[in-house]
Amino acid sequence: MTLKIYNTLTRRKETFISLEEGRLGIYVCGITAYDRCHIGHARSAVVFDVIVRFLRKSGFDVTFVRNFTDIDDKIINRAREEGISTEELAEREIAHFYEDMDALGVKRADIEPRATQHMTEIIALIERLIGKGYAYESGGDVYFSVRKFPDYGKLSGRDLEQLMAGARIMPGEKKVDPLDFTLWKGAKPGEPSWKSPWGKGRPGWHIECSAMSMKYLGETFDIHGGGLDLAFPHHENEIAQSEAATGKQFVRYWVHNGFVTIKGEKMSKSLGNFITIKDILSHYHPEALRLFLLSKHYRSPLDYSAESLREATSALDRCYKALFEAEEIISTPVKKQRPLPDHVKESEAFIKGLGERIQEAMSDDFNTAKALGHLFDAVRSLNRIIEASRKRPSALYREVLEGTMKEMVGASKLFGIVSQRPADYIEKRNLAALEASGLSLLTLKSLIEERNQARKEKDWTKADEIRDSLAQKGIVLKDTPSGTKWSADF
RNA sequence: GGCGGCGUAGCCAAGUGGCUAAGGCGACGGUCUGCAAAACCGUUAUUCCCCGGUUCGAAUCCGGGCGCCGCCUCCA
C-alpha cells in the first residue's frame, strides 16, 4: 500500500518513498528541558509515537531520533531563578518528561541525543559553515549569513524582504545583517560554556538539531517532524545550515503537527494558558487523552476542554465495556452447539477486516480520525455479536469472540489504546467509584442484598430508593439474568 | 501588512469532483426490564458559512464576501 504524507515543504500530499528501500530515518524536535510538559507537547509526542508505530507496522526499519535541548537561554534563566545549575534543571525536567511519556504510553526514541553531549559535532558544523563562507565570527559570537543562502524561506514560504520588515538587531548582538541568526553565542560571565575556536560559549538553538540529526541519520534523511510553530524560524534555519554545509537536500519530508488550543487560542507557555500532562492525567485515563489527541487530523488545530476529555473517556469506556462483555461470555461455559445466525458471521467477517481498513486510513497522511472511526464500527459489530450470543447462547461464539477481540486489541495497539486487560480497566474504575462513594464493599453488598430482598417482595419503592441513593454516590446497579451487578457510573 | 490554514448535525469530527455525507459524545422513540441501567434497533445534516461561476454532476474545483485561527519574536 502506498503511503501518502503531506509535506510542508511542497504543501502537497506526496507519495512517500524512502531514501533506502525498507528503511527510514525520522527526527523529531523534542523539548527544551526547563519546565513541565503541557498538552501541546503531549500531542506532538503522541502523534509522532503513532506515526512511528505505523511506519514500523508498515514494514519499515525505522530509526527514530528525538532530541533534548538541555542548554539555552530559558534553561539558564530558569536555573538562575531557582538557584540551581542548568544541569540539575535539565536533568529534573527530562525526568519529568519521561514520567509523563511513560504514563501516556509514548515509547522512547531509538536515539535521544542531548545538545550538551554533541559540542564536537556542533562546533565542527559551524566551522564547516565558516569555511564555506556562510557564517562569520563577530566578537565571540558566530552568525549565519542568511542572504548567502538563496533558498532561505522555502519551507515557510516567505521572502527576505518581508522578513526584513520585522527584523531587528537586539542590543548586544553583533550581526552584520538583521536577518542573520546565531550559531554560537559567546558566554557572559557566570554562564555555562564550552570551549570553541571563537572562545567560550554555547550553541544557538537551531544548529544543535542540524548537527545531531545529520550525525545519526546522515546528511540527507527521510522525515523531520515537530510542531507547526517550529517551521519558522527553527526548521527554516536548520535547512539553511544543513544544506549550506553539505550542498545536499537536508530532509525529504517535513511533517508538522497542529496546535492544541484552549477556547480557540493557542496553548503556549508564553500565553500562560497551558495545562500540564501531569494535571490532565490526575483526572483522566492516559488512554482517554491519547484518544482525544488522535481524534482529529494531526495537522488541524485541536481544542482542549474538560468536556472533550469526558467525551473521549466515554468513547474509551465503550471499547473496554464491549471487550469486557465479550470476555465474560467466553468465560461462561455453554454446551449447546447452535449454529450462528448470518448477521453474526457478517459482523465477524467485518471485524476481521479492521486491521486492513485502519492501514488504509493511516496510509492517507496518517488519518487517525478515520482509522478510529473504523475501530468504533468494529465495536458496534462486536456488541451485536454479544447481543446475539446472549439471546441464543452457543458454544460456537467462543471462537468468534476470541478471534474478533484479538483483531480489535491488535489494531488498537497502533494508537496505544485498549492496552489494558478489559477486566482490569473496568475493575479499576469500579473500585475508584466505590472509594469515592465512601462505602465499603461489605456495606455495598448488604445494600444490594437488601434491595434484592425488597424486589422479591415486590417492594419497588424500597428497591428504587436503595438504587437511587447508590446512584447519587456514583454507583450504578444493573439487574442482569446472572444477578445484580454494580459498577462505576460510566 | 505579508504568508498559511479553517468554517460539515446540539457538540466533537471524517469525507476534497458522482454510490445512503464515516465515527464519537449527547438527545429522543422502540426492544429488554417491575421500573431502570447496559446493549441492540430506529430517529436526530434533502444538505456541508454566504453569493456567484465551471461541470452532465460540487461539501469537494474557481472567483468574491463574511467569520475564526496560526506564523511573521521564544514556543510542540
mmCIF file of N, CA and C in Angstrom, chain A residues 179-242:
data_model
loop_
_atom_site.group_PDB
_atom_site.id
_atom_site.type_symbol
_atom_site.label_atom_id
_atom_site.label_comp_id
_atom_site.label_asym_id
_atom_site.label_seq_id
_atom_site.Cartn_x
_atom_site.Cartn_y
_atom_site.Cartn_z
ATOM 1 N N LEU A 179 18.878 39.938 9.456
ATOM 2 C CA LEU A 179 18.275 38.628 9.171
ATOM 3 C C LEU A 179 19.114 37.466 9.704
ATOM 4 N N ASP A 180 20.390 37.737 9.937
ATOM 5 C CA ASP A 180 21.285 36.662 10.348
ATOM 6 C C ASP A 180 20.876 36.087 11.697
ATOM 7 N N PHE A 181 21.132 34.815 11.871
ATOM 8 C CA PHE A 181 20.799 34.205 13.166
ATOM 9 C C PHE A 181 22.042 33.568 13.797
ATOM 10 N N THR A 182 21.933 33.341 15.088
ATOM 11 C CA THR A 182 23.087 32.924 15.883
ATOM 12 C C THR A 182 23.400 31.445 15.740
ATOM 13 N N LEU A 183 24.667 31.139 15.511
ATOM 14 C CA LEU A 183 25.109 29.742 15.531
ATOM 15 C C LEU A 183 25.832 29.450 16.845
ATOM 16 N N TRP A 184 26.545 30.461 17.323
ATOM 17 C CA TRP A 184 27.312 30.291 18.559
ATOM 18 C C TRP A 184 27.254 31.597 19.349
ATOM 19 N N LYS A 185 26.993 31.457 20.637
ATOM 20 C CA LYS A 185 26.877 32.629 21.500
ATOM 21 C C LYS A 185 28.045 32.682 22.464
ATOM 22 N N GLY A 186 28.800 33.760 22.428
ATOM 23 C CA GLY A 186 29.879 33.920 23.398
ATOM 24 C C GLY A 186 29.291 33.981 24.806
ATOM 25 N N ALA A 187 29.997 33.376 25.756
ATOM 26 C CA ALA A 187 29.476 33.306 27.125
ATOM 27 C C ALA A 187 29.612 34.633 27.849
ATOM 28 N N LYS A 188 28.565 34.960 28.599
ATOM 29 C CA LYS A 188 28.652 36.097 29.505
ATOM 30 C C LYS A 188 29.157 35.544 30.831
ATOM 31 N N PRO A 189 29.695 36.404 31.694
ATOM 32 C CA PRO A 189 30.230 35.905 32.959
ATOM 33 C C PRO A 189 29.178 35.116 33.741
ATOM 34 N N GLY A 190 29.578 33.985 34.269
ATOM 35 C CA GLY A 190 28.677 33.187 35.107
ATOM 36 C C GLY A 190 27.804 32.226 34.333
ATOM 37 N N GLU A 191 27.845 32.264 32.995
ATOM 38 C CA GLU A 191 27.014 31.351 32.214
ATOM 39 C C GLU A 191 27.784 30.067 31.932
ATOM 40 N N PRO A 192 27.044 28.945 31.836
ATOM 41 C CA PRO A 192 27.730 27.707 31.460
ATOM 42 C C PRO A 192 28.303 27.860 30.055
ATOM 43 N N SER A 193 29.466 27.299 29.813
ATOM 44 C CA SER A 193 30.079 27.497 28.499
ATOM 45 C C SER A 193 30.979 26.336 28.115
ATOM 46 N N TRP A 194 31.225 26.255 26.816
ATOM 47 C CA TRP A 194 32.089 25.221 26.260
ATOM 48 C C TRP A 194 33.177 25.909 25.439
ATOM 49 N N LYS A 195 34.334 25.271 25.377
ATOM 50 C CA LYS A 195 35.447 25.841 24.611
ATOM 51 C C LYS A 195 35.175 25.715 23.127
ATOM 52 N N SER A 196 35.582 26.747 22.374
ATOM 53 C CA SER A 196 35.424 26.680 20.925
ATOM 54 C C SER A 196 36.515 27.525 20.292
ATOM 55 N N PRO A 197 36.674 27.419 18.986
ATOM 56 C CA PRO A 197 37.678 28.249 18.300
ATOM 57 C C PRO A 197 37.381 29.744 18.450
ATOM 58 N N TRP A 198 36.148 30.100 18.857
ATOM 59 C CA TRP A 198 35.763 31.513 18.960
ATOM 60 C C TRP A 198 35.685 31.957 20.414
ATOM 61 N N GLY A 199 36.263 31.153 21.266
ATOM 62 C CA GLY A 199 36.228 31.447 22.696
ATOM 63 C C GLY A 199 35.130 30.657 23.368
ATOM 64 N N LYS A 200 34.976 30.866 24.655
ATOM 65 C CA LYS A 200 33.978 30.108 25.402
ATOM 66 C C LYS A 200 32.566 30.570 25.057
ATOM 67 N N GLY A 201 31.664 29.601 24.972
ATOM 68 C CA GLY A 201 30.284 29.969 24.637
ATOM 69 C C GLY A 201 29.397 28.749 24.562
ATOM 70 N N ARG A 202 28.243 28.927 23.915
ATOM 71 C CA ARG A 202 27.298 27.810 23.770
ATOM 72 C C ARG A 202 26.615 27.903 22.410
ATOM 73 N N PRO A 203 26.057 26.789 21.938
ATOM 74 C CA PRO A 203 25.472 26.801 20.600
ATOM 75 C C PRO A 203 24.121 27.513 20.569
ATOM 76 N N GLY A 204 23.780 28.029 19.391
ATOM 77 C CA GLY A 204 22.426 28.541 19.185
ATOM 78 C C GLY A 204 21.478 27.353 19.112
ATOM 79 N N TRP A 205 20.191 27.641 19.201
ATOM 80 C CA TRP A 205 19.202 26.564 19.273
ATOM 81 C C TRP A 205 19.139 25.749 17.981
ATOM 82 N N HIS A 206 19.217 26.469 16.843
ATOM 83 C CA HIS A 206 18.975 25.781 15.570
ATOM 84 C C HIS A 206 20.080 24.813 15.180
ATOM 85 N N ILE A 207 21.314 25.200 15.468
ATOM 86 C CA ILE A 207 22.449 24.409 14.981
ATOM 87 C C ILE A 207 22.510 23.015 15.616
ATOM 88 N N GLU A 208 22.034 22.917 16.853
ATOM 89 C CA GLU A 208 22.141 21.615 17.530
ATOM 90 C C GLU A 208 21.309 20.544 16.806
ATOM 91 N N CYS A 209 20.106 20.945 16.335
ATOM 92 C CA CYS A 209 19.261 19.970 15.638
ATOM 93 C C CYS A 209 19.884 19.539 14.315
ATOM 94 N N SER A 210 20.506 20.498 13.615
ATOM 95 C CA SER A 210 21.187 20.140 12.362
ATOM 96 C C SER A 210 22.315 19.156 12.640
ATOM 97 N N ALA A 211 23.122 19.480 13.650
ATOM 98 C CA ALA A 211 24.295 18.650 13.941
ATOM 99 C C ALA A 211 23.893 17.251 14.393
ATOM 100 N N MET A 212 22.904 17.188 15.281
ATOM 101 C CA MET A 212 22.533 15.882 15.831
ATOM 102 C C MET A 212 21.755 15.025 14.836
ATOM 103 N N SER A 213 20.857 15.651 14.069
ATOM 104 C CA SER A 213 20.089 14.857 13.115
ATOM 105 C C SER A 213 21.004 14.272 12.049
ATOM 106 N N MET A 214 21.934 15.082 11.567
ATOM 107 C CA MET A 214 22.823 14.592 10.499
ATOM 108 C C MET A 214 23.809 13.560 11.033
ATOM 109 N N LYS A 215 24.178 13.710 12.304
ATOM 110 C CA LYS A 215 25.093 12.713 12.875
ATOM 111 C C LYS A 215 24.452 11.330 12.876
ATOM 112 N N TYR A 216 23.194 11.277 13.280
ATOM 113 C CA TYR A 216 22.576 9.961 13.442
ATOM 114 C C TYR A 216 21.832 9.452 12.214
ATOM 115 N N LEU A 217 21.402 10.383 11.350
ATOM 116 C CA LEU A 217 20.581 9.943 10.223
ATOM 117 C C LEU A 217 21.221 10.205 8.863
ATOM 118 N N GLY A 218 22.356 10.892 8.861
ATOM 119 C CA GLY A 218 23.010 11.180 7.594
ATOM 120 C C GLY A 218 22.684 12.583 7.105
ATOM 121 N N GLU A 219 23.406 13.029 6.084
ATOM 122 C CA GLU A 219 23.261 14.414 5.632
ATOM 123 C C GLU A 219 21.942 14.653 4.918
ATOM 124 N N THR A 220 21.378 13.596 4.368
ATOM 125 C CA THR A 220 20.009 13.669 3.842
ATOM 126 C C THR A 220 19.218 12.562 4.521
ATOM 127 N N PHE A 221 18.078 12.907 5.077
ATOM 128 C CA PHE A 221 17.257 11.841 5.661
ATOM 129 C C PHE A 221 15.786 12.037 5.330
ATOM 130 N N ASP A 222 14.973 11.050 5.727
ATOM 131 C CA ASP A 222 13.614 10.960 5.204
ATOM 132 C C ASP A 222 12.606 11.948 5.789
ATOM 133 N N ILE A 223 12.432 11.887 7.109
ATOM 134 C CA ILE A 223 11.346 12.669 7.711
ATOM 135 C C ILE A 223 11.858 13.506 8.868
ATOM 136 N N HIS A 224 11.419 14.751 8.898
ATOM 137 C CA HIS A 224 11.700 15.613 10.051
ATOM 138 C C HIS A 224 10.359 16.136 10.540
ATOM 139 N N GLY A 225 10.109 15.977 11.819
ATOM 140 C CA GLY A 225 8.824 16.407 12.369
ATOM 141 C C GLY A 225 8.984 17.402 13.494
ATOM 142 N N GLY A 226 7.842 17.936 13.893
ATOM 143 C CA GLY A 226 7.812 18.877 15.009
ATOM 144 C C GLY A 226 6.508 19.650 14.988
ATOM 145 N N GLY A 227 6.312 20.487 15.953
ATOM 146 C CA GLY A 227 5.118 21.322 15.998
ATOM 147 C C GLY A 227 5.166 22.366 14.898
ATOM 148 N N LEU A 228 3.989 22.774 14.467
ATOM 149 C CA LEU A 228 3.887 23.755 13.394
ATOM 150 C C LEU A 228 4.622 25.060 13.735
ATOM 151 N N ASP A 229 4.699 25.380 14.995
ATOM 152 C CA ASP A 229 5.364 26.620 15.386
ATOM 153 C C ASP A 229 6.875 26.567 15.179
ATOM 154 N N LEU A 230 7.389 25.371 14.937
ATOM 155 C CA LEU A 230 8.831 25.261 14.730
ATOM 156 C C LEU A 230 9.220 25.455 13.264
ATOM 157 N N ALA A 231 8.218 25.436 12.385
ATOM 158 C CA ALA A 231 8.511 25.539 10.956
ATOM 159 C C ALA A 231 9.329 26.800 10.670
ATOM 160 N N PHE A 232 8.881 27.893 11.246
ATOM 161 C CA PHE A 232 9.671 29.122 11.141
ATOM 162 C C PHE A 232 9.898 29.681 12.534
ATOM 163 N N PRO A 233 11.091 30.060 12.890
ATOM 164 C CA PRO A 233 12.312 30.002 12.091
ATOM 165 C C PRO A 233 13.125 28.726 12.272
ATOM 166 N N HIS A 234 12.764 27.899 13.252
ATOM 167 C CA HIS A 234 13.671 26.804 13.614
ATOM 168 C C HIS A 234 13.999 25.875 12.445
ATOM 169 N N HIS A 235 12.977 25.334 11.819
ATOM 170 C CA HIS A 235 13.242 24.377 10.745
ATOM 171 C C HIS A 235 13.798 25.055 9.493
ATOM 172 N N GLU A 236 13.330 26.259 9.255
ATOM 173 C CA GLU A 236 13.879 27.019 8.128
ATOM 174 C C GLU A 236 15.394 27.195 8.316
ATOM 175 N N ASN A 237 15.792 27.507 9.523
ATOM 176 C CA ASN A 237 17.212 27.703 9.811
ATOM 177 C C ASN A 237 17.987 26.392 9.751
ATOM 178 N N GLU A 238 17.350 25.325 10.182
ATOM 179 C CA GLU A 238 18.013 24.012 10.079
ATOM 180 C C GLU A 238 18.324 23.688 8.623
ATOM 181 N N ILE A 239 17.343 23.972 7.752
ATOM 182 C CA ILE A 239 17.565 23.711 6.327
ATOM 183 C C ILE A 239 18.741 24.536 5.827
ATOM 184 N N ALA A 240 18.725 25.826 6.174
ATOM 185 C CA ALA A 240 19.780 26.726 5.699
ATOM 186 C C ALA A 240 21.158 26.235 6.149
ATOM 187 N N GLN A 241 21.286 25.928 7.434
ATOM 188 C CA GLN A 241 22.574 25.482 7.972
ATOM 189 C C GLN A 241 23.032 24.190 7.320
ATOM 190 N N SER A 242 22.113 23.240 7.253
ATOM 191 C CA SER A 242 22.495 21.910 6.812
ATOM 192 C C SER A 242 22.801 21.887 5.320
#
